[in-house]
Coordinates of C-alpha atoms in Angstrom, one line a residue:
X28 CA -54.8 164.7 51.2
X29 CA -53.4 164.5 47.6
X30 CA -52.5 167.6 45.9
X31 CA -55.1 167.7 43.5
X32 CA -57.6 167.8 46.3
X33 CA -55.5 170.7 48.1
X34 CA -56.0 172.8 45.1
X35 CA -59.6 172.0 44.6
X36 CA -60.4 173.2 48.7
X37 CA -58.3 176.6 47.7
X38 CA -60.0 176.8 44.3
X39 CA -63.6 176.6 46.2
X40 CA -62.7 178.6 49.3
X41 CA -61.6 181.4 47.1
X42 CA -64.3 181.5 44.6
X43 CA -67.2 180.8 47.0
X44 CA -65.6 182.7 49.6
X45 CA -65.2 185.8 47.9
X46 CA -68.8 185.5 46.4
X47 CA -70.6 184.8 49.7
X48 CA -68.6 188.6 51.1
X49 CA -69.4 190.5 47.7
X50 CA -73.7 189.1 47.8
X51 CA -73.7 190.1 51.6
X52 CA -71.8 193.8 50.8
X53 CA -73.1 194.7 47.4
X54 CA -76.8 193.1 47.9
X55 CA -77.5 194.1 51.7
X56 CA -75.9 197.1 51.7
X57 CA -78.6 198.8 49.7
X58 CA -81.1 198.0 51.8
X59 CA -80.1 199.1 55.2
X60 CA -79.5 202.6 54.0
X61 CA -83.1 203.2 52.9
X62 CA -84.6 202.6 56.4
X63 CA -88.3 203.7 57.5
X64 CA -88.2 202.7 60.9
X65 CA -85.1 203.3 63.3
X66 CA -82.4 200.5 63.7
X67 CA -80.5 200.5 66.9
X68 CA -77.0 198.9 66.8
X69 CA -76.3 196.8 70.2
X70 CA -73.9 195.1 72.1
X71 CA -75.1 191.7 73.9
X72 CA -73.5 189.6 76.6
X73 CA -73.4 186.1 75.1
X74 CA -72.3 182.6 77.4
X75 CA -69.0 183.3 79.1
X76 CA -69.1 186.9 78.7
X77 CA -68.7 187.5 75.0
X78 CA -69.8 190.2 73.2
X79 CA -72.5 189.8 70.0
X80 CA -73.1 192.6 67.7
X81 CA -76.8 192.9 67.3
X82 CA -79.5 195.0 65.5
X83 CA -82.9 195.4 67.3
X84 CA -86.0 196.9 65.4
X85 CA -89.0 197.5 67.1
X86 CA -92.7 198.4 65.7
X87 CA -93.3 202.1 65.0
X88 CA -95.2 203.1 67.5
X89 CA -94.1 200.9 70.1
X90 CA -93.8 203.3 74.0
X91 CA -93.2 200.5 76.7
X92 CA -97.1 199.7 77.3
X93 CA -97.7 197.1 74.8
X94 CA -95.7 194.0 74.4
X95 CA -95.0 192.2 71.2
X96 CA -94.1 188.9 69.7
X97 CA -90.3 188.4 69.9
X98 CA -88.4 187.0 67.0
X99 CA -84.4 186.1 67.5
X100 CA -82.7 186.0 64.0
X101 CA -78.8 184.4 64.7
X102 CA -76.6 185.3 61.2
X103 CA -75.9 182.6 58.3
X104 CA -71.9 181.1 58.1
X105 CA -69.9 183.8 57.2
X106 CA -72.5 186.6 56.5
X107 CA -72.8 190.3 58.7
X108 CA -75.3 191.1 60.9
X109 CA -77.3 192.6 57.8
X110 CA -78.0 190.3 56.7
X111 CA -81.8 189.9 57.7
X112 CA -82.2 193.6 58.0
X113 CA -85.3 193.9 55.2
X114 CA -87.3 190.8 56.4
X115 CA -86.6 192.3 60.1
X116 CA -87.9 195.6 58.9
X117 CA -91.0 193.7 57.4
X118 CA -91.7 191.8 60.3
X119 CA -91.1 194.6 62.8
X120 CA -94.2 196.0 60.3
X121 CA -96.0 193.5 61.2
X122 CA -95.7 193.9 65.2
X123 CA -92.6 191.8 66.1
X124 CA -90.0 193.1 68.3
X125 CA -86.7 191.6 65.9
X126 CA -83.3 191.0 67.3
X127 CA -80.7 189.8 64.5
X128 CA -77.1 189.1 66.0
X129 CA -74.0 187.7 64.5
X130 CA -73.2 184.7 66.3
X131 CA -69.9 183.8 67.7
X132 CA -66.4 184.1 66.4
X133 CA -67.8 185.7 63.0
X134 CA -67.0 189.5 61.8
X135 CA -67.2 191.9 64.7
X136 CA -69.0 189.3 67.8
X137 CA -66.4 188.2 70.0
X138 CA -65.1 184.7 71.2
X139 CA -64.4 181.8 68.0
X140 CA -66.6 179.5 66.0
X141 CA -67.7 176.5 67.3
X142 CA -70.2 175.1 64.5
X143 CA -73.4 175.3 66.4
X144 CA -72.0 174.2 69.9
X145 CA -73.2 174.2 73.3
X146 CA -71.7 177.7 73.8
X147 CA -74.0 179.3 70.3
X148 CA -77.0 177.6 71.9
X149 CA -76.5 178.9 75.1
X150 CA -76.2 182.6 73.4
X151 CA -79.2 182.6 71.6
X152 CA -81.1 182.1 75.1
X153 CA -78.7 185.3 76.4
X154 CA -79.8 186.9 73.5
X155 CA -83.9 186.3 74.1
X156 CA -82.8 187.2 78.3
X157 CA -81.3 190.6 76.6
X158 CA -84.4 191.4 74.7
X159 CA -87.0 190.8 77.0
X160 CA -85.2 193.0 79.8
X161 CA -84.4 195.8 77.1
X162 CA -87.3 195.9 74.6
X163 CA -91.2 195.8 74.6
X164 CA -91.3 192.1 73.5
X165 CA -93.5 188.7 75.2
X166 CA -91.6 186.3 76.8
X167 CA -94.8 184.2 76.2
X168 CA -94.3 184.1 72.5
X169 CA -90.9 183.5 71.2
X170 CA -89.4 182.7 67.6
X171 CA -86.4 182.0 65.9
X172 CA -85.5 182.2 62.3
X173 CA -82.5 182.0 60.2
X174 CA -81.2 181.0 56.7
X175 CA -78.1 177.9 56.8
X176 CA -76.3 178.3 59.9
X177 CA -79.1 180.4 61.5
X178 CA -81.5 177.8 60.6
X179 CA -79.3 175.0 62.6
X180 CA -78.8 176.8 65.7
X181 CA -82.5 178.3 65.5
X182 CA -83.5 174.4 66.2
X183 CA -80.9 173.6 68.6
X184 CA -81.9 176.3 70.6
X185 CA -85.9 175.5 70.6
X186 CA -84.8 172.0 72.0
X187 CA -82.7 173.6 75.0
X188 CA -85.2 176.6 75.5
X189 CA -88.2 175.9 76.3
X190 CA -89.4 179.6 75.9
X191 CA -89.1 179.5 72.0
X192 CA -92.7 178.4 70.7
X193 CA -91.7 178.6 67.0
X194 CA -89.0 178.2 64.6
X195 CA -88.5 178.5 60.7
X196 CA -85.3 177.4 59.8
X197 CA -84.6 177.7 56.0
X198 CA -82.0 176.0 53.9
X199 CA -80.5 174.2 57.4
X200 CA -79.8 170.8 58.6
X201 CA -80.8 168.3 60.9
X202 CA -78.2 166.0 60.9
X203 CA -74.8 167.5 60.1
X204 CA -72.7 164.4 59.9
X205 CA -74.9 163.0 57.0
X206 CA -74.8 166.1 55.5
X207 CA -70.9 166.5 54.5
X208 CA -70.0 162.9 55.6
X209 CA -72.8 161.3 53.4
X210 CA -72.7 157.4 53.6
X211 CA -69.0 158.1 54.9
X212 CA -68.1 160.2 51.7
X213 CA -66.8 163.5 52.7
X214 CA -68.4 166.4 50.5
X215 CA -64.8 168.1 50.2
X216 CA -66.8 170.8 48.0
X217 CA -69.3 171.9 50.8
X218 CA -66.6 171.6 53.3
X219 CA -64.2 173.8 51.6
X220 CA -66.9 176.7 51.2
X221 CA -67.4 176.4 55.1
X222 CA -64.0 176.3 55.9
X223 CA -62.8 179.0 53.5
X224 CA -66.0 181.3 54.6
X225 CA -64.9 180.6 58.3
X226 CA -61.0 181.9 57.7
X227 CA -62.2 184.7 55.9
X228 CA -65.0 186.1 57.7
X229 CA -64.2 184.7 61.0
X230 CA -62.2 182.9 63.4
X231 CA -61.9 179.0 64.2
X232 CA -61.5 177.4 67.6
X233 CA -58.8 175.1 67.7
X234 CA -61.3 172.1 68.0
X235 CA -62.9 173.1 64.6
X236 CA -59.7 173.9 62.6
X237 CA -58.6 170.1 64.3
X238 CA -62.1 168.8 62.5
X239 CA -61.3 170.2 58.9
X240 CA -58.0 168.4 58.8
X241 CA -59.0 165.4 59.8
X242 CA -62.2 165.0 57.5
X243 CA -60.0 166.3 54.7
X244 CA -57.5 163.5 55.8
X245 CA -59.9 161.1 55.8
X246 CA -58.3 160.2 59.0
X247 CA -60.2 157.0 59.9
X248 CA -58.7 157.0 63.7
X249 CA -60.7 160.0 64.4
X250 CA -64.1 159.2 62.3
X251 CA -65.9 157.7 65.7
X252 CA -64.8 161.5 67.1
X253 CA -66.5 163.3 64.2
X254 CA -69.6 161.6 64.3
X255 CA -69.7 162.4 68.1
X256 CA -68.6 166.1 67.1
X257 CA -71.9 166.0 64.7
X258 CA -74.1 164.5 66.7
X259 CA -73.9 167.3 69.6
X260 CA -74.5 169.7 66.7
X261 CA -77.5 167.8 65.1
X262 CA -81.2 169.1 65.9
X263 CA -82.2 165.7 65.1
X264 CA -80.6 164.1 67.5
X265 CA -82.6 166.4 70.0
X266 CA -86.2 165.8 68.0
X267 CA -87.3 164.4 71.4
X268 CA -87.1 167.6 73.6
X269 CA -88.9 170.0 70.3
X270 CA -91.9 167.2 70.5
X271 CA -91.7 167.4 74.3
X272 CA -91.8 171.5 73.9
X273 CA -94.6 171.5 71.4
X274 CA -92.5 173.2 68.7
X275 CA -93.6 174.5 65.9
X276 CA -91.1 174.1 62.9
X277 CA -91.0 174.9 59.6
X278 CA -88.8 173.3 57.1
X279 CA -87.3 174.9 54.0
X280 CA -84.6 173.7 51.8
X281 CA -83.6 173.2 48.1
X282 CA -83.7 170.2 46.1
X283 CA -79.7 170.5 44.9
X284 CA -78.5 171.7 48.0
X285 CA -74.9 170.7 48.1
X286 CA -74.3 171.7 51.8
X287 CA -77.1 170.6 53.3
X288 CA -78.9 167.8 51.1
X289 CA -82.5 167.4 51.4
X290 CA -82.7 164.0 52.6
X291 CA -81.7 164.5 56.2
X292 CA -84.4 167.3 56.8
X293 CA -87.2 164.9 55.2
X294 CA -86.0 162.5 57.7
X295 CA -86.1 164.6 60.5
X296 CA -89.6 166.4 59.4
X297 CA -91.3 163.0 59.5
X298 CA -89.7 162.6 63.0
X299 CA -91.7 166.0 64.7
X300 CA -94.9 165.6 66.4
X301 CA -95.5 169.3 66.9
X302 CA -97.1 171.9 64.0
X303 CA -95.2 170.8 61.6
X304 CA -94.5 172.2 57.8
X305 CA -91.6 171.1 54.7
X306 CA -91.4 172.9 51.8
X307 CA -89.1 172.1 49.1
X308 CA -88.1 173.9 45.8
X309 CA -85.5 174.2 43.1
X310 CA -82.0 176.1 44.1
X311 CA -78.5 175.5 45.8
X312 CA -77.8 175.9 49.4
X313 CA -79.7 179.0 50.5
X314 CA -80.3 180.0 46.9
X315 CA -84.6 180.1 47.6
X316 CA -84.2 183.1 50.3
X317 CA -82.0 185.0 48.8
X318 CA -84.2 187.3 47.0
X319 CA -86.1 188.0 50.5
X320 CA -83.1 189.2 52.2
X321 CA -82.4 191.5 49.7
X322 CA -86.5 192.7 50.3
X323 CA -87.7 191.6 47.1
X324 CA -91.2 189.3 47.0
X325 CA -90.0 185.6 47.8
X326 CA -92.3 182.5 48.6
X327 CA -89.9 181.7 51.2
X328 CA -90.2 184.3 53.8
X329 CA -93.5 184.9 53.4
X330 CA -94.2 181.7 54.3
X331 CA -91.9 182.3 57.2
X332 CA -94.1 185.7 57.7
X333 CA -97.6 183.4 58.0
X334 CA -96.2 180.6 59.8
X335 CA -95.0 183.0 62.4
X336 CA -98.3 185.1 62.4
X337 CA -100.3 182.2 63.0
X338 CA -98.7 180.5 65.7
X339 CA -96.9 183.3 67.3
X340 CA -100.0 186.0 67.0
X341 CA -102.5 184.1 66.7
X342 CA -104.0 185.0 63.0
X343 CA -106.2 183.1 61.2
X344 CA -104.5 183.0 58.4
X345 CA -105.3 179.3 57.2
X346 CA -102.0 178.0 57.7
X347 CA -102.7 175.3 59.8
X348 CA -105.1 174.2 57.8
X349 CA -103.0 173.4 54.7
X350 CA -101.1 170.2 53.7
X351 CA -98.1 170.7 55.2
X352 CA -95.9 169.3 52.7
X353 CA -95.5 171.7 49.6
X354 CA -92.9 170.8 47.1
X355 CA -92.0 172.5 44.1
X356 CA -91.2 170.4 41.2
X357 CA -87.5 170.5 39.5
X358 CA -89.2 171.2 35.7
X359 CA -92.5 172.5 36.7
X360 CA -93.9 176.1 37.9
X361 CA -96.1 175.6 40.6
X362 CA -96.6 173.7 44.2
X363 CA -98.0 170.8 44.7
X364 CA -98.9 169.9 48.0
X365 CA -99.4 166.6 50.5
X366 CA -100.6 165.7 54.0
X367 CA -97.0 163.8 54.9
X368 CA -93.7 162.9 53.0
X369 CA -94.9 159.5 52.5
X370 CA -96.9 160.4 50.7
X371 CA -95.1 162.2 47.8
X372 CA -94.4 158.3 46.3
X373 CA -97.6 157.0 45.8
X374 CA -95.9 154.1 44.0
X375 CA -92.5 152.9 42.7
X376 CA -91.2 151.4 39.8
X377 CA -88.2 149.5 39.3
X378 CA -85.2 149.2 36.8
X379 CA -83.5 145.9 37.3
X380 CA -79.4 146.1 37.0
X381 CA -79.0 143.0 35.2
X382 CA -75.6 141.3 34.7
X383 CA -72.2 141.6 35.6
X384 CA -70.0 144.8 35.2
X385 CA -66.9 145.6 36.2
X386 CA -65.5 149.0 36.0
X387 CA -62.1 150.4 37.1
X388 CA -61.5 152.9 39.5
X389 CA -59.8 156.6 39.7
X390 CA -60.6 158.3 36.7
X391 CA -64.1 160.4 36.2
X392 CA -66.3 159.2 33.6
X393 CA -68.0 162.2 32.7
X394 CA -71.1 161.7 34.7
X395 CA -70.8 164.0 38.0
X396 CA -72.9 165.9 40.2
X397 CA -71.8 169.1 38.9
X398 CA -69.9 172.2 40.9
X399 CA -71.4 173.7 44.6
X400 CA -73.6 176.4 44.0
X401 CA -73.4 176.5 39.9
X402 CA -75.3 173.4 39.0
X403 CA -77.6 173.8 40.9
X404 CA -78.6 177.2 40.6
X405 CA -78.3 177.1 36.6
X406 CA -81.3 174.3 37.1
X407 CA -83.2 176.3 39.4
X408 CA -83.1 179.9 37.2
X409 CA -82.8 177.6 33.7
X410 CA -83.8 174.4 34.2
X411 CA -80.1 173.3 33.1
X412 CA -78.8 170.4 35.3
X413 CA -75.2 168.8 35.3
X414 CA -75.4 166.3 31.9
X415 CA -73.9 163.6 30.3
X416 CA -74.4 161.9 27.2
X417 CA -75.2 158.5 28.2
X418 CA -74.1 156.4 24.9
X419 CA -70.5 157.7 25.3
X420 CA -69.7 157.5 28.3
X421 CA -66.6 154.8 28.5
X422 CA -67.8 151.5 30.1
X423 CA -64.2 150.8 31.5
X424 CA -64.6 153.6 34.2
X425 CA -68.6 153.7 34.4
X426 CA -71.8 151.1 34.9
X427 CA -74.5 151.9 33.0
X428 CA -78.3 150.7 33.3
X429 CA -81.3 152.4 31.2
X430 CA -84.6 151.7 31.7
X431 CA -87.3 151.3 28.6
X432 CA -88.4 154.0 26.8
X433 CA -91.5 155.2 29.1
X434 CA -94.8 156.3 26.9
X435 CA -96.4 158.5 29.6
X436 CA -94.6 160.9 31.9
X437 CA -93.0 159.8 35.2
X438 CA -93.5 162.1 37.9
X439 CA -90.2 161.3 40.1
X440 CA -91.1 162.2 43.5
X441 CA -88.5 161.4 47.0
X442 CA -85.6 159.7 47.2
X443 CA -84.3 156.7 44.6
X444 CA -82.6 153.8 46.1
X445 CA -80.3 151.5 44.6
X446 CA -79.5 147.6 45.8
X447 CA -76.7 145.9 44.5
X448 CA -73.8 143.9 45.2
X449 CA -70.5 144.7 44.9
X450 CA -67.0 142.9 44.9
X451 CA -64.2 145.1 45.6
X452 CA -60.3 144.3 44.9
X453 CA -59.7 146.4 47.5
X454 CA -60.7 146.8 51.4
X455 CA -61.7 150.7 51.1
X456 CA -63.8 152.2 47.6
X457 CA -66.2 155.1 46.8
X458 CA -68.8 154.4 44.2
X459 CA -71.2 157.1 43.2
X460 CA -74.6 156.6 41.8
X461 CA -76.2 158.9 39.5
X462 CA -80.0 159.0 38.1
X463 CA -80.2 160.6 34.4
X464 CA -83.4 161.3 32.6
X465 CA -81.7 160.3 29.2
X466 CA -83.8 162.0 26.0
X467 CA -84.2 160.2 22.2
X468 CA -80.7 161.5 21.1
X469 CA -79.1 160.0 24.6
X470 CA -78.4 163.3 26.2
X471 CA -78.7 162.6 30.4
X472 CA -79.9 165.2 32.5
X473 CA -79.2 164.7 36.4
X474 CA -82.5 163.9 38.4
X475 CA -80.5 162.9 41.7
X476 CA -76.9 161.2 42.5
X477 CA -75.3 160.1 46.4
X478 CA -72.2 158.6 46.9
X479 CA -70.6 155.5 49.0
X480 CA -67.4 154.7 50.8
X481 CA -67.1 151.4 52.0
X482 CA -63.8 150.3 54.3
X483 CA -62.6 147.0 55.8
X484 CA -63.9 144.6 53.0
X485 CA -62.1 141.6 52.5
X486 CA -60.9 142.0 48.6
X487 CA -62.4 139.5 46.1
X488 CA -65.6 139.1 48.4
X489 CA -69.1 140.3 47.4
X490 CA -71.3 142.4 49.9
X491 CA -74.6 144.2 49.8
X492 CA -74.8 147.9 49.1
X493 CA -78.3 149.8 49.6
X494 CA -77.8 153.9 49.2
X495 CA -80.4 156.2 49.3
X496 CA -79.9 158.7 46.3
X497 CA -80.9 162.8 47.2
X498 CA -84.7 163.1 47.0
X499 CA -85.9 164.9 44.0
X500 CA -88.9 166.2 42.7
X501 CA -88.4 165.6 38.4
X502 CA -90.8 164.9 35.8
X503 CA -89.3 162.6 32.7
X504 CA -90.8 163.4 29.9
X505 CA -93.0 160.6 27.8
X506 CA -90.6 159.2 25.2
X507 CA -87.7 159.5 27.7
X508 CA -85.8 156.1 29.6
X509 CA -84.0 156.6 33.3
X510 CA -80.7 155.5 33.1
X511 CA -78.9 154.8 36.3
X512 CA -75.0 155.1 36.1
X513 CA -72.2 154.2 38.6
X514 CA -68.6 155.5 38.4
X515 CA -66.1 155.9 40.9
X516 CA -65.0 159.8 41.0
X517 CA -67.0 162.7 41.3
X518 CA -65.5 166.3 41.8
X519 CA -67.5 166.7 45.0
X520 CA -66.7 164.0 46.8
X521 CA -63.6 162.7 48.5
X522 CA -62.6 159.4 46.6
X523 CA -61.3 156.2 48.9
X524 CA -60.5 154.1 45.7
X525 CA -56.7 152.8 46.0
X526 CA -54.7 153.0 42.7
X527 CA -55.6 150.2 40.3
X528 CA -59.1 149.5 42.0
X529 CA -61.6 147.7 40.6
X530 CA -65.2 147.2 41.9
X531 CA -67.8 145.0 40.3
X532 CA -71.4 144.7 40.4
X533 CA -73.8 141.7 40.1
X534 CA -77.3 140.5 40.5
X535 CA -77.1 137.1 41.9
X536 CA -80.3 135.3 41.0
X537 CA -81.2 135.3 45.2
X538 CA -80.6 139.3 45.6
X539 CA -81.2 141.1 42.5
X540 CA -79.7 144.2 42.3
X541 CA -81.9 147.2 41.2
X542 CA -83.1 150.7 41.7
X543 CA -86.3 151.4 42.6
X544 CA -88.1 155.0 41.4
X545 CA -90.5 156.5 43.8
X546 CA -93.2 158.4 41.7
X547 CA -96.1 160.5 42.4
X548 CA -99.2 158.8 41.2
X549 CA -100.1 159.5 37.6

């Protein structure tokens, strides 16, 4: 790893590390001291004998005779067990017997962190043994929740117990290998805010710290290793045992999530045959739910609140009768909604990438994907996205492709995809892709970008490229053109582009190259 990458991991881990500590101290704090109903502080027994800190709230009222709905809520990466402590209170409210723990190897729980492994799924199911022998809740009706790391190991541990009926799991993942290894492209930004989070706020088993170095090395040797690592750590790749349980999931996640981007949860959604429900918004990774866990109104949680009510209680709330799909448009106010994901695209138009360009390689053009957590959340709160203006941005170091101008609105909708070809003078590249609604004066905004790192081409010969870009949910406004542009560096992203690279990319009259626009219908 270059040095210019070394101090762009300590730049993140200490920016995003210190902000993630001061949001969980100055923003939760608050809220457990003014506390209506009693909290009791608890040690549990997790797999091999270590010790989880844990909160339990039960409802007022509750004397041992009547049994409740249990809900298990297992900590975000690198936050405290108070996390959840005002949704707990609300649900506890509500009737649920809550149990928030801080799972292994962060802040005061024992043992080290193992990203999701066998030994966190095994704990949450020590955890639900804990609560049914020690408080007033159901074994027969059992739910997990959690925001980013909570969300991931609430699904893993619905597919290994059986006893968990329901999960929400918000801003997560399903598939953790194509979420910071995208199309073979380490997201060194996203990385370095786990890893610094982790050193900070917790400890690392050997195995994990081993993981880090070698996906920050880009150590090729070990890449079959990694995926493995992932794999064992994906829910998706355990889809088979939530249908076989009946599981009912909920889905949440943001449209510029930079940990965790929303493609590999779409995927995975369409993959569940249980009740099933995807909702998608503006924000950053976890960005939606923070204004719940500080106990303020948020669409998020309550959401969480009816899909629990209904499936865990038993309320007629309507839920199940809703189109499960509800996304929440990028420059828009309100939801729309759908019966499945496919159909969010009624239709699709495409830009052809005529021509031959060639572009050189190592230096960033000016169009990027922005900075973890900033971009993103400036377009949530603002409706600012990363930009670029589109006329000046050199041609030596970018492709660049732009539609006509459109004279209706296009309603963007799911994930863009681009087909090319591209000859390399090198065996190992990175190209990035980035879509930009580009206005009358030729300003871009970002509607979605995805990178690609190819190795062990033979230099000088053409190959096929398709790459899924991030879905979106964007309208361009009439008067506006869609410009796609493809450079080779992007701050996010680990580049694989040796010194003096050059890739270039055609449309040979038997494979066109193009990308093709999924829209909603007009």
């Amino acid at each position: 790893m270059g040095p210019h990458r070394k101090a762009l991991r300590t730049t993140a881990v200490g920016a995003v590390s210190a902000t993630l500590i001061a949001g969980s101290a100055l923003g939760l704090a608050p809220t457990a001291q003014a506390a209506p109903n009693p909290v009791r502080f608890v040690d549990i027994t997790g797999d091999g004998g270590t010790v989880l800190k844990a909160n339990v709230i039960t409802p007022a009222g509750a004397d041992g005779t009547s049994r409740y709905p249990l809900i298990v809520l297992p900590t975000s990466w690198g936050l405290p067990q108070i996390e959840y402590l005002a949704q707990a209170r609300q649900l506890a409210d509500s009737g649920y017997v809550v149990v928030t723990y801080n799972v292994r190897g962060f802040w005061q729980s024992g043992g080290e962190i193992e990203v999701a492994g066998p030994r966190d799924t095994a704990d949450a199911s020590r955890v639900i043994d804990w609560a049914l022998a020690h408080t007033p809740a159901d074994a027969r009706h059992i739910g997990m929740a959690g925001v980013s790391y909570g969300a991931g190991i609430s699904l893993l541990a619905a597919a290994h117990d059986e006893r968990i009926k329901v999960v929400a799991a918000l801003s997560g993942w399903a598939d953790l290998i194509g979420s910071i290894y995208s199309e073979r492209t380490q997201s060194v930004q996203a990385a370095a805010v786990l890893d610094g989070a982790g050193r900070v706020t917790g400890r690392q088993s050997a195995e994990v710290r081993s993981i880090f170095a070698d996906l920050y090395a880009s150590d090729l040797s070990r890449e079959q290793e990694i995926i493995a690592w992932g794999k064992k750590r994906s829910p998706g790749t355990y889809t088979d045992r939530l249908n076989r349980n009946g599981t009912a999931v909920m889905l949440a996640n943001a449209w510029g999530d930079t940990v965790f981007p929303p493609n590999q949860y779409t995927a995975f959604y369409e993959k569940l045959r249980g009740p099933k429900r995807l909702q998608m918004r503006p924000g950053d990774h976890a960005t939606p739910e923070i204004t719940g866990l500080l106990g303020l109104p948020n669409d998020v949680w309550s959401d969480t609140r009816r899909w629990f009510d209904h499936h865990l209680r038993g309320v007629a709330n309507g839920v199940d009768r809703e189109q499960p799909v509800r996304l929440k448009p990028r420059s828009s106010g309100g939801y729309e909604t759908y019966p499945d994901w496919k159909s969010v695209a009624a239709t699709s138009r495409k830009i052809d990438l005529a021509g031959s360009t060639t572009i050189r390689a190592n230096v960033n053009s000016g169009a990027d994907g922005g900075v973890v957590f900033l971009s993103s959340i400036l377009d949530q709160v603002a409706q600012v996205p990363p930009m670029a203006y589109v006329p000046l941005l050199p041609r030596r170091w970018a492709a660049v492709w732009q539609s006509e101008r459109y004279a209706t609105a296009q309603h963007v909708r799911g994930a863009a995809r681009l087909h090319t070809t591209v000859t390399p003078t090198e065996e190992s590249g990175t190209l990035v892709a980035y879509l930009y609604d580009v206005g009358p004066l030729g300003l871009g905004k970002l509607v979605s970008n995805a990178p690609y790192t190819f190795h062990g081409r033979t230099p000088g010969k053409p190959f096929g490229v398709d790459l899924e870009l991030f879905s979106t949910a964007y309208d361009v406004p009439a008067g506006h053109r869609l410009a796609l542009v493809v450079d080779t560096v992007d701050p996010l992203y680990i580049e694989h582009n040796p010194s003096g690279a050059q890739l270039t990319f055609s449309s040979p009259p038997n494979d066109p190259s193009y990308v093709s626009v999924p829209l909603r219908e007009q």
